[in-house]
Tab-separated table of C-alpha atoms in Angstrom:
chain	number	residue	atom	x	y	z
A	252	LYS	CA	2.616	-161.237	125.559
A	253	ASN	CA	0.558	-160.291	128.612
A	254	GLN	CA	2.516	-158.070	130.956
A	255	VAL	CA	1.949	-156.220	134.218
A	256	GLU	CA	4.397	-153.501	135.212
A	257	GLN	CA	4.405	-151.923	138.636
A	258	SER	CA	6.113	-148.763	139.798
A	259	PRO	CA	7.952	-147.755	141.780
A	260	GLN	CA	9.867	-150.930	142.599
A	261	SER	CA	10.275	-149.718	146.176
A	262	LEU	CA	9.092	-146.786	148.227
A	263	ILE	CA	9.899	-145.391	151.659
A	264	ILE	CA	7.507	-143.001	153.382
A	265	LEU	CA	6.973	-141.607	156.865
A	266	GLU	CA	4.143	-142.820	159.031
A	267	GLY	CA	0.980	-140.815	158.487
A	268	LYS	CA	1.826	-139.824	154.914
A	269	ASN	CA	-0.104	-140.864	151.818
A	270	CYS	CA	1.306	-142.727	148.826
A	271	THR	CA	0.245	-144.011	145.423
A	272	LEU	CA	1.415	-147.163	143.681
A	273	GLN	CA	1.056	-147.680	139.938
A	274	CYS	CA	0.181	-150.682	137.781
A	275	ASN	CA	0.205	-150.701	133.960
A	276	TYR	CA	-0.909	-153.766	132.048
A	277	THR	CA	-1.230	-155.175	128.560
A	278	VAL	CA	-3.421	-158.165	129.413
A	279	SER	CA	-6.103	-158.717	126.816
A	280	PRO	CA	-8.941	-159.505	126.784
A	281	PHE	CA	-9.306	-157.991	130.242
A	282	SER	CA	-11.489	-159.503	132.960
A	283	ASN	CA	-10.434	-158.032	136.275
A	284	LEU	CA	-7.604	-156.439	138.224
A	285	ARG	CA	-6.767	-157.165	141.820
A	286	TRP	CA	-4.401	-155.655	144.337
A	287	TYR	CA	-2.868	-157.886	146.985
A	288	LYS	CA	-0.806	-157.099	150.074
A	289	GLN	CA	1.990	-159.518	150.924
A	290	ASP	CA	3.734	-159.296	154.265
A	291	THR	CA	7.291	-160.647	154.359
A	292	GLY	CA	7.320	-164.446	154.412
A	293	ARG	CA	3.546	-164.703	154.097
A	294	GLY	CA	1.031	-165.335	151.349
A	295	PRO	CA	-0.672	-162.407	149.559
A	296	VAL	CA	-4.007	-161.173	150.864
A	297	SER	CA	-6.583	-159.566	148.594
A	298	LEU	CA	-7.241	-155.837	149.049
A	299	THR	CA	-9.492	-154.947	146.107
A	300	ILE	CA	-10.835	-156.370	142.892
A	301	MET	CA	-12.177	-154.374	139.948
A	302	THR	CA	-13.824	-155.323	136.696
A	303	PHE	CA	-13.938	-153.399	133.429
A	304	SER	CA	-16.927	-151.296	134.480
A	305	GLU	CA	-15.531	-150.225	137.857
A	306	ASN	CA	-13.171	-147.267	138.122
A	307	THR	CA	-12.687	-147.017	141.863
A	308	LYS	CA	-12.986	-149.264	144.880
A	309	SER	CA	-12.061	-148.695	148.508
A	310	ASN	CA	-11.104	-150.970	151.370
A	311	GLY	CA	-10.533	-148.880	154.469
A	312	ARG	CA	-7.468	-146.696	153.902
A	313	TYR	CA	-6.795	-148.388	150.552
A	314	THR	CA	-8.383	-146.979	147.387
A	315	ALA	CA	-7.807	-148.543	143.987
A	316	THR	CA	-8.596	-146.874	140.688
A	317	LEU	CA	-8.824	-148.359	137.220
A	318	ASP	CA	-8.683	-146.726	133.799
A	319	ALA	CA	-9.484	-149.554	131.392
A	320	ASP	CA	-8.929	-147.315	128.379
A	321	THR	CA	-5.307	-146.535	129.234
A	322	LYS	CA	-4.858	-149.889	131.015
A	323	GLN	CA	-3.639	-148.303	134.201
A	324	SER	CA	-4.479	-148.824	137.840
A	325	SER	CA	-3.308	-147.161	141.020
A	326	LEU	CA	-3.471	-148.037	144.700
A	327	HIS	CA	-3.649	-145.070	147.045
A	328	ILE	CA	-2.848	-145.573	150.719
A	329	THR	CA	-4.063	-142.883	153.064
A	330	ALA	CA	-2.555	-142.000	156.454
A	331	SER	CA	-0.005	-144.806	156.294
A	332	GLN	CA	0.739	-146.976	159.305
A	333	LEU	CA	3.788	-149.059	160.179
A	334	SER	CA	1.738	-152.175	159.443
A	335	ASP	CA	1.358	-151.047	155.830
A	336	SER	CA	4.993	-152.038	155.265
A	337	ALA	CA	4.690	-154.885	152.763
A	338	SER	CA	4.848	-155.771	149.094
A	339	TYR	CA	1.816	-154.744	147.022
A	340	ILE	CA	1.098	-156.909	144.022
A	341	CYS	CA	-1.087	-156.099	141.032
A	342	VAL	CA	-2.722	-159.108	139.351
A	343	VAL	CA	-4.543	-158.879	136.026
A	344	SER	CA	-6.704	-161.674	134.675
A	345	PRO	CA	-7.959	-162.297	131.144
A	346	ASN	CA	-11.535	-163.369	130.623
A	347	THR	CA	-10.399	-166.813	129.548
A	348	ASN	CA	-8.826	-169.385	131.840
A	349	ALA	CA	-8.268	-168.274	135.424
A	350	GLY	CA	-4.953	-170.107	135.498
A	351	LYS	CA	-3.424	-167.499	133.246
A	352	SER	CA	-3.542	-164.472	135.516
A	353	THR	CA	-0.459	-162.260	135.211
A	354	PHE	CA	1.272	-161.023	138.333
A	355	GLY	CA	3.289	-157.846	138.604
A	356	ASP	CA	6.644	-157.933	140.396
A	357	GLY	CA	5.232	-155.862	143.236
A	358	THR	CA	6.089	-152.591	144.955
A	359	THR	CA	7.856	-152.877	148.290
A	360	LEU	CA	6.571	-150.219	150.672
A	361	THR	CA	8.414	-149.325	153.852
A	362	VAL	CA	6.698	-147.053	156.356
A	363	LYS	CA	9.073	-145.466	158.862
A	364	PRO	CA	8.132	-143.874	162.184
B	296	ASP	CA	-11.761	-171.307	160.288
B	297	GLY	CA	-11.636	-171.921	156.566
B	298	GLY	CA	-8.368	-171.474	154.743
B	299	ILE	CA	-5.350	-172.996	153.047
B	300	THR	CA	-2.650	-174.774	154.991
B	301	GLN	CA	0.807	-175.275	153.566
B	302	SER	CA	3.398	-177.464	155.207
B	303	PRO	CA	6.141	-177.474	156.103
B	304	LYS	CA	6.933	-173.772	156.484
B	305	TYR	CA	10.645	-174.439	155.881
B	306	LEU	CA	12.106	-177.346	153.913
B	307	PHE	CA	15.662	-178.290	153.122
B	308	ARG	CA	16.533	-180.520	150.199
B	309	LYS	CA	19.753	-182.269	149.380
B	310	GLU	CA	21.029	-182.461	145.836
B	311	GLY	CA	19.286	-185.233	143.897
B	312	GLN	CA	16.349	-185.585	146.274
B	313	ASN	CA	12.676	-185.288	145.504
B	314	VAL	CA	10.604	-183.387	148.065
B	315	THR	CA	6.859	-182.907	148.365
B	316	LEU	CA	5.155	-179.737	149.563
B	317	SER	CA	1.715	-180.111	151.071
B	318	CYS	CA	-1.290	-177.883	150.363
B	319	GLU	CA	-4.698	-178.497	151.938
B	320	GLN	CA	-7.805	-176.314	151.761
B	321	ASN	CA	-11.160	-176.536	153.532
B	322	LEU	CA	-12.840	-173.772	151.542
B	323	ASN	CA	-14.603	-176.170	149.163
B	324	HIS	CA	-12.840	-174.439	146.283
B	325	ASP	CA	-12.692	-176.229	142.940
B	326	ALA	CA	-9.487	-174.656	141.623
B	327	MET	CA	-6.010	-174.827	143.140
B	328	TYR	CA	-2.671	-173.374	142.060
B	329	TRP	CA	1.041	-173.540	142.776
B	330	TYR	CA	3.269	-170.486	142.357
B	331	ARG	CA	6.970	-169.938	142.760
B	332	GLN	CA	8.333	-166.626	144.055
B	333	ASP	CA	11.978	-165.602	143.781
B	334	PRO	CA	13.373	-162.476	145.479
B	335	GLY	CA	12.360	-159.294	143.680
B	336	GLN	CA	10.264	-161.179	141.138
B	337	GLY	CA	6.589	-161.748	140.609
B	338	LEU	CA	4.757	-164.993	141.213
B	339	ARG	CA	5.179	-167.526	138.438
B	340	LEU	CA	2.626	-170.264	137.845
B	341	ILE	CA	3.899	-173.835	138.124
B	342	TYR	CA	0.732	-175.945	137.884
B	343	TYR	CA	-2.971	-175.455	138.373
B	344	SER	CA	-6.007	-177.675	138.728
B	345	GLN	CA	-9.572	-176.615	138.018
B	346	ILE	CA	-11.191	-179.893	139.061
B	347	VAL	CA	-10.337	-183.118	140.815
B	348	ASN	CA	-8.218	-185.557	138.785
B	349	ASP	CA	-7.250	-182.865	136.298
B	350	PHE	CA	-4.356	-180.410	136.235
B	351	GLN	CA	-2.548	-178.221	133.731
B	352	LYS	CA	1.032	-177.045	133.347
B	353	GLY	CA	1.770	-173.439	134.062
B	354	ASP	CA	4.634	-171.324	132.779
B	355	ILE	CA	7.457	-173.089	134.655
B	356	ALA	CA	6.313	-176.722	135.107
B	357	GLU	CA	9.624	-178.385	134.219
B	358	GLY	CA	11.068	-180.284	137.176
B	359	TYR	CA	7.786	-180.275	139.107
B	360	SER	CA	4.858	-182.667	139.386
B	361	VAL	CA	1.441	-182.502	141.048
B	362	SER	CA	-1.601	-184.632	141.762
B	363	ARG	CA	-5.222	-183.794	142.535
B	364	GLU	CA	-6.800	-186.945	143.893
B	365	LYS	CA	-8.977	-185.079	146.375
B	366	LYS	CA	-10.689	-181.710	146.146
B	367	GLU	CA	-9.000	-180.562	149.348
B	368	SER	CA	-5.432	-181.494	148.487
B	369	PHE	CA	-2.942	-180.411	145.818
B	370	PRO	CA	0.588	-181.560	146.701
B	371	LEU	CA	3.605	-180.354	144.729
B	372	THR	CA	6.679	-182.545	144.211
B	373	VAL	CA	9.942	-180.822	143.409
B	374	THR	CA	11.990	-183.410	141.568
B	375	SER	CA	15.738	-183.710	141.132
B	376	ALA	CA	15.206	-182.470	137.575
B	377	GLN	CA	14.499	-178.978	138.920
B	378	LYS	CA	17.977	-177.463	138.826
B	379	ASN	CA	17.325	-174.362	140.887
B	380	PRO	CA	14.568	-175.205	143.376
B	381	THR	CA	15.505	-172.734	146.111
B	382	ALA	CA	12.511	-170.397	146.307
B	383	PHE	CA	9.341	-169.466	148.183
B	384	TYR	CA	6.401	-171.626	147.088
B	385	LEU	CA	2.824	-170.449	147.403
B	386	CYS	CA	-0.324	-172.505	147.052
B	387	ALA	CA	-3.619	-170.802	146.262
B	388	SER	CA	-7.232	-171.711	145.627
B	389	SER	CA	-10.245	-170.073	144.042
B	390	ILE	CA	-13.959	-170.881	144.065
B	391	ASN	CA	-13.811	-172.022	140.469
B	392	LYS	CA	-11.975	-171.284	137.264
B	393	ASP	CA	-13.636	-167.869	137.020
B	394	SER	CA	-10.885	-165.468	138.054
B	395	TYR	CA	-13.323	-162.821	139.340
B	396	TYR	CA	-13.524	-164.446	142.746
B	397	GLY	CA	-9.818	-164.038	143.329
B	398	TYR	CA	-7.357	-166.260	145.082
B	399	THR	CA	-6.894	-167.342	148.676
B	400	PHE	CA	-3.231	-167.989	149.385
B	401	GLY	CA	-1.502	-170.194	151.906
B	402	SER	CA	1.379	-168.942	154.055
B	403	GLY	CA	4.009	-170.474	151.816
B	404	THR	CA	6.858	-172.977	152.053
B	405	ARG	CA	10.445	-171.807	151.795
B	406	LEU	CA	12.544	-174.482	150.110
B	407	THR	CA	16.333	-174.390	150.330
B	408	VAL	CA	18.810	-176.720	148.654
B	409	VAL	CA	21.695	-177.682	150.941
């Protein structure tokens, strides 16, 4: 069964600090992995997308890494801001049938002043 | 601006009622999806459609129905057969069935049974 596990479940950090969120998956055959940011009561917004051949991708203060061999990804947030407080969701898609993407449960990040 | 519009933002349903959630997109995307999100859980796929007049059941389709008569619209009906409908519902679209292009999500509808 395809699974996506994210850790930690929740995280509290001080403004200005860095943090790293983890995503482990068992989806096979693998097509791509995406990280989304979901503000409370809103729909998720895409941060990064990576395919098998990509091992790092940045979007401003967000940097995602992918190790397709160990089936692990991380999202590193640099110099956190209060607006980074949100849920971060890892989504892994197989290379067959887009409707069968697997969503992680998300990591809830709280940035405190 | 292009995007996905979900309405209403909040919806209250009485026991035994059917309710319909609206989802409209002007992105010219072929594929559309409905997800359910419960507190502390990941998104679960209810139904998806990769082309007009065609749709497929997702992982939790029981108690739900959809239609795709127009490319822009993908309404979701929560029927009285859905025993625990209280949840946050998200509609999404993608350019086509190729997952590489990712999803664009609406702002969601929060459904509560009263």
